[in-house]
Amino acid sequence: GQQLNQSPQSMFIQEGEDVSMNCTSSSIFNTWLWYKQDPGEGPVLLIALYKAGELTSNGRLTAQFGITRKDSFLNISASIPSDVGIYFCAGHPSGTYKYIFGTGTRLKVLA
Amino acid sequence: DSGVTQTPKHLITATGQRVTLRCSPRSGDLSVYWYQQSLDQGLQFLIQYYNGEERAKGNILERFSAQQFPDLHSELNLSSLELGDSALYFCASSVGKANTEAFFGQGTRLTVV
């Protein structure tokens, strides 16, 4: 079945640094979304992407829908301690109603 | 607040028992999705309903079932519970069948003892 692989799995960064993470699939996706989840909470939607090549920002976050439709990238600029959490990519593979999630990137910010 | 309501927040039950988790979607949303998240794991897609009909099925066990009612709320039924079913169960809702943004509830933490 479709799988979404995220990298890196986890990362420690210093406050103020920029962060990059990505999500790849062997299947074509029609939609890419990025979520952040805090411990014990539900995922919160950060950015939604609907077209190949689309680049969208939300404050310090920027995400792009890969041109091949098989990948997406999320960048966080000037990280702050509250950026700590798990970041998930998610999306709808072409030809299916399934809404599947990636394996997650666990971010830890050192003050 | 995402507008998606899940009850109960916590549930502790014994092996072999049956429980029902409830989800009320955001106003106007027709799709409901259910996910299972075990400790420190990702979100496993279980099932999706759109306007009362099942639209997609993931890795949902035969012991689990779900439905969406005419008022669009949804229930996930888990039966013959095993220790390994202990997890966070999330519900999400979206306006459309696919390619739309989904918003998550706060989850139900199920502990099977």
XYZ file of C-alpha atoms in Angstrom:
224
model
C 0.000 0.000 0.000
C 0.966 3.640 -0.101
C 3.583 4.742 2.385
C 4.898 8.116 3.318
C 8.479 8.243 4.499
C 9.633 11.255 6.458
C 13.169 12.329 7.137
C 14.839 12.956 9.365
C 13.159 10.773 11.994
C 14.261 13.161 14.709
C 16.455 16.187 15.082
C 17.918 18.363 17.785
C 18.524 21.961 16.831
C 19.547 25.167 18.533
C 17.003 27.915 19.029
C 17.170 30.343 16.119
C 18.266 27.749 13.572
C 16.339 26.899 10.445
C 14.870 23.400 10.072
C 14.119 21.363 6.983
C 12.237 18.094 6.733
C 10.754 16.161 3.877
C 8.248 13.532 2.987
C 8.450 11.119 0.067
C 6.231 8.510 -1.460
C 6.402 5.958 -4.235
C 2.882 7.022 -5.270
C 1.531 10.238 -6.716
C -0.373 12.423 -4.253
C -3.141 14.900 -5.021
C -2.815 16.751 -1.740
C -0.036 17.298 0.774
C -0.680 18.562 4.267
C 1.601 19.197 7.193
C 0.546 18.757 10.807
C 2.173 19.297 14.197
C 1.327 17.113 17.161
C 2.120 17.859 20.779
C 2.246 14.949 23.276
C -1.202 13.577 24.042
C -2.918 16.052 21.726
C -4.522 15.792 18.327
C -2.548 16.868 15.244
C -2.977 20.500 14.274
C -2.989 21.485 10.618
C -0.136 23.817 9.671
C -0.170 24.053 5.873
C -2.165 22.516 3.022
C -0.888 22.163 -0.564
C -3.051 21.318 -3.548
C -0.979 21.807 -6.721
C 2.356 20.457 -7.908
C 5.033 23.099 -7.417
C 2.911 25.098 -4.978
C 4.876 26.968 -2.314
C 2.909 28.158 0.709
C 3.908 29.964 3.880
C 2.322 30.222 7.310
C 4.369 32.558 9.471
C 7.819 31.027 9.924
C 6.722 27.846 8.140
C 7.067 27.255 4.415
C 6.035 24.104 2.588
C 6.242 23.011 -1.021
C 4.374 20.445 -3.090
C 7.029 18.615 -5.096
C 6.865 18.901 -8.868
C 6.781 15.109 -9.254
C 3.804 14.982 -6.846
C 5.680 12.326 -4.890
C 7.265 14.541 -2.276
C 6.857 17.609 -0.104
C 9.116 19.755 2.042
C 8.550 21.749 5.214
C 10.924 24.441 6.390
C 10.798 26.229 9.733
C 12.828 29.393 10.023
C 14.335 30.821 13.213
C 13.111 27.973 15.421
C 11.831 28.685 18.930
C 11.294 26.322 21.893
C 7.554 25.965 21.219
C 8.357 24.412 17.834
C 9.099 21.208 19.742
C 6.814 18.383 18.727
C 6.223 15.803 16.041
C 5.640 16.974 12.497
C 3.637 14.767 10.192
C 3.030 14.982 6.489
C -0.246 13.592 5.214
C -2.154 13.374 2.007
C -4.487 11.706 -0.384
C -2.813 9.361 -2.853
C -4.160 9.722 -6.360
C -7.113 7.448 -7.001
C -8.007 6.796 -3.371
C -10.034 8.376 -0.592
C -7.510 7.234 2.006
C -5.908 10.009 4.030
C -2.585 8.642 5.159
C 0.125 9.974 7.404
C 3.892 9.883 7.265
C 6.148 8.366 9.875
C 6.782 11.727 11.562
C 9.769 13.938 12.343
C 10.371 14.551 16.031
C 11.824 18.015 16.584
C 13.612 19.078 19.734
C 14.816 22.648 20.138
C 17.639 23.452 22.518
C 17.351 26.888 24.078
C -10.248 24.307 19.252
C -10.637 22.387 15.978
C -14.396 22.025 16.310
C -14.172 18.212 16.308
C -15.420 16.686 19.546
C -14.479 13.241 20.786
C -15.868 11.465 23.826
C -14.834 10.088 26.181
C -11.351 11.559 26.646
C -10.151 8.569 28.625
C -11.377 5.007 28.844
C -10.062 2.117 30.900
C -11.503 -1.311 30.313
C -10.656 -4.972 30.676
C -9.578 -7.431 28.017
C -12.443 -9.045 26.183
C -14.738 -6.076 26.651
C -16.371 -3.844 24.043
C -16.274 -0.050 23.925
C -17.734 2.689 21.746
C -15.917 5.886 20.903
C -17.875 8.859 19.662
C -16.972 11.690 17.312
C -18.887 14.828 16.360
C -17.415 16.469 13.248
C -17.059 20.182 12.631
C -20.231 21.898 11.554
C -20.624 21.444 7.798
C -18.086 18.637 7.448
C -19.357 15.503 5.746
C -16.303 13.255 6.033
C -15.146 11.548 9.204
C -11.868 9.658 9.525
C -10.685 7.387 12.334
C -7.048 6.811 13.265
C -5.209 4.716 15.812
C -1.971 5.933 17.363
C -0.036 3.560 19.575
C 2.639 4.853 21.960
C 5.261 6.862 20.084
C 3.939 5.642 16.752
C 2.476 7.323 13.736
C -1.196 7.647 12.891
C -2.665 4.523 11.341
C -5.643 5.174 9.095
C -8.566 2.961 10.038
C -11.619 4.039 8.087
C -13.375 6.967 6.417
C -17.061 7.790 6.062
C -18.583 10.409 3.816
C -22.165 11.491 4.351
C -23.087 8.215 5.990
C -21.294 5.881 3.577
C -18.022 4.070 4.002
C -15.485 5.524 1.518
C -12.113 4.065 2.398
C -10.762 1.371 4.632
C -7.293 1.082 6.071
C -5.781 -1.398 8.470
C -8.903 -1.848 10.537
C -9.234 -5.113 12.435
C -12.338 -7.245 12.010
C -13.028 -6.751 15.722
C -13.425 -3.031 15.017
C -16.337 -1.430 13.230
C -17.595 2.070 12.636
C -20.583 3.923 11.321
C -21.684 7.444 10.531
C -25.187 8.465 11.465
C -27.655 10.755 9.629
C -26.666 13.652 11.887
C -23.061 12.966 10.694
C -21.629 11.978 14.050
C -19.627 8.783 13.987
C -18.924 5.927 16.345
C -16.032 3.500 16.423
C -16.811 0.188 18.093
C -13.974 -1.916 19.424
C -14.802 -5.415 20.629
C -13.004 -8.409 22.177
C -10.409 -5.943 23.339
C -6.797 -7.007 23.724
C -3.929 -5.354 25.580
C -2.441 -4.304 22.249
C -5.512 -2.218 21.452
C -4.414 0.314 24.056
C -3.790 3.492 22.087
C -4.970 6.983 21.290
C -7.881 6.959 18.876
C -8.375 10.098 16.846
C -11.240 11.271 14.762
C -10.868 13.904 12.051
C -13.372 15.599 9.796
C -13.284 17.422 6.498
C -15.739 19.046 4.133
C -15.165 16.830 1.110
C -14.491 13.209 0.269
C -10.854 13.776 -0.615
C -8.219 16.426 -1.219
C -9.501 18.659 1.515
C -8.076 19.702 4.847
C -8.901 17.480 7.801
C -9.179 18.716 11.357
C -8.568 16.489 14.353
C -10.249 16.025 17.677
C -8.371 15.705 20.946
C -8.545 11.941 20.873
C -9.730 9.182 23.177
C -7.056 7.430 25.184
C -8.016 3.782 25.538
C -6.275 1.637 28.115
C -7.005 -2.084 28.137
C -5.980 -3.848 31.343
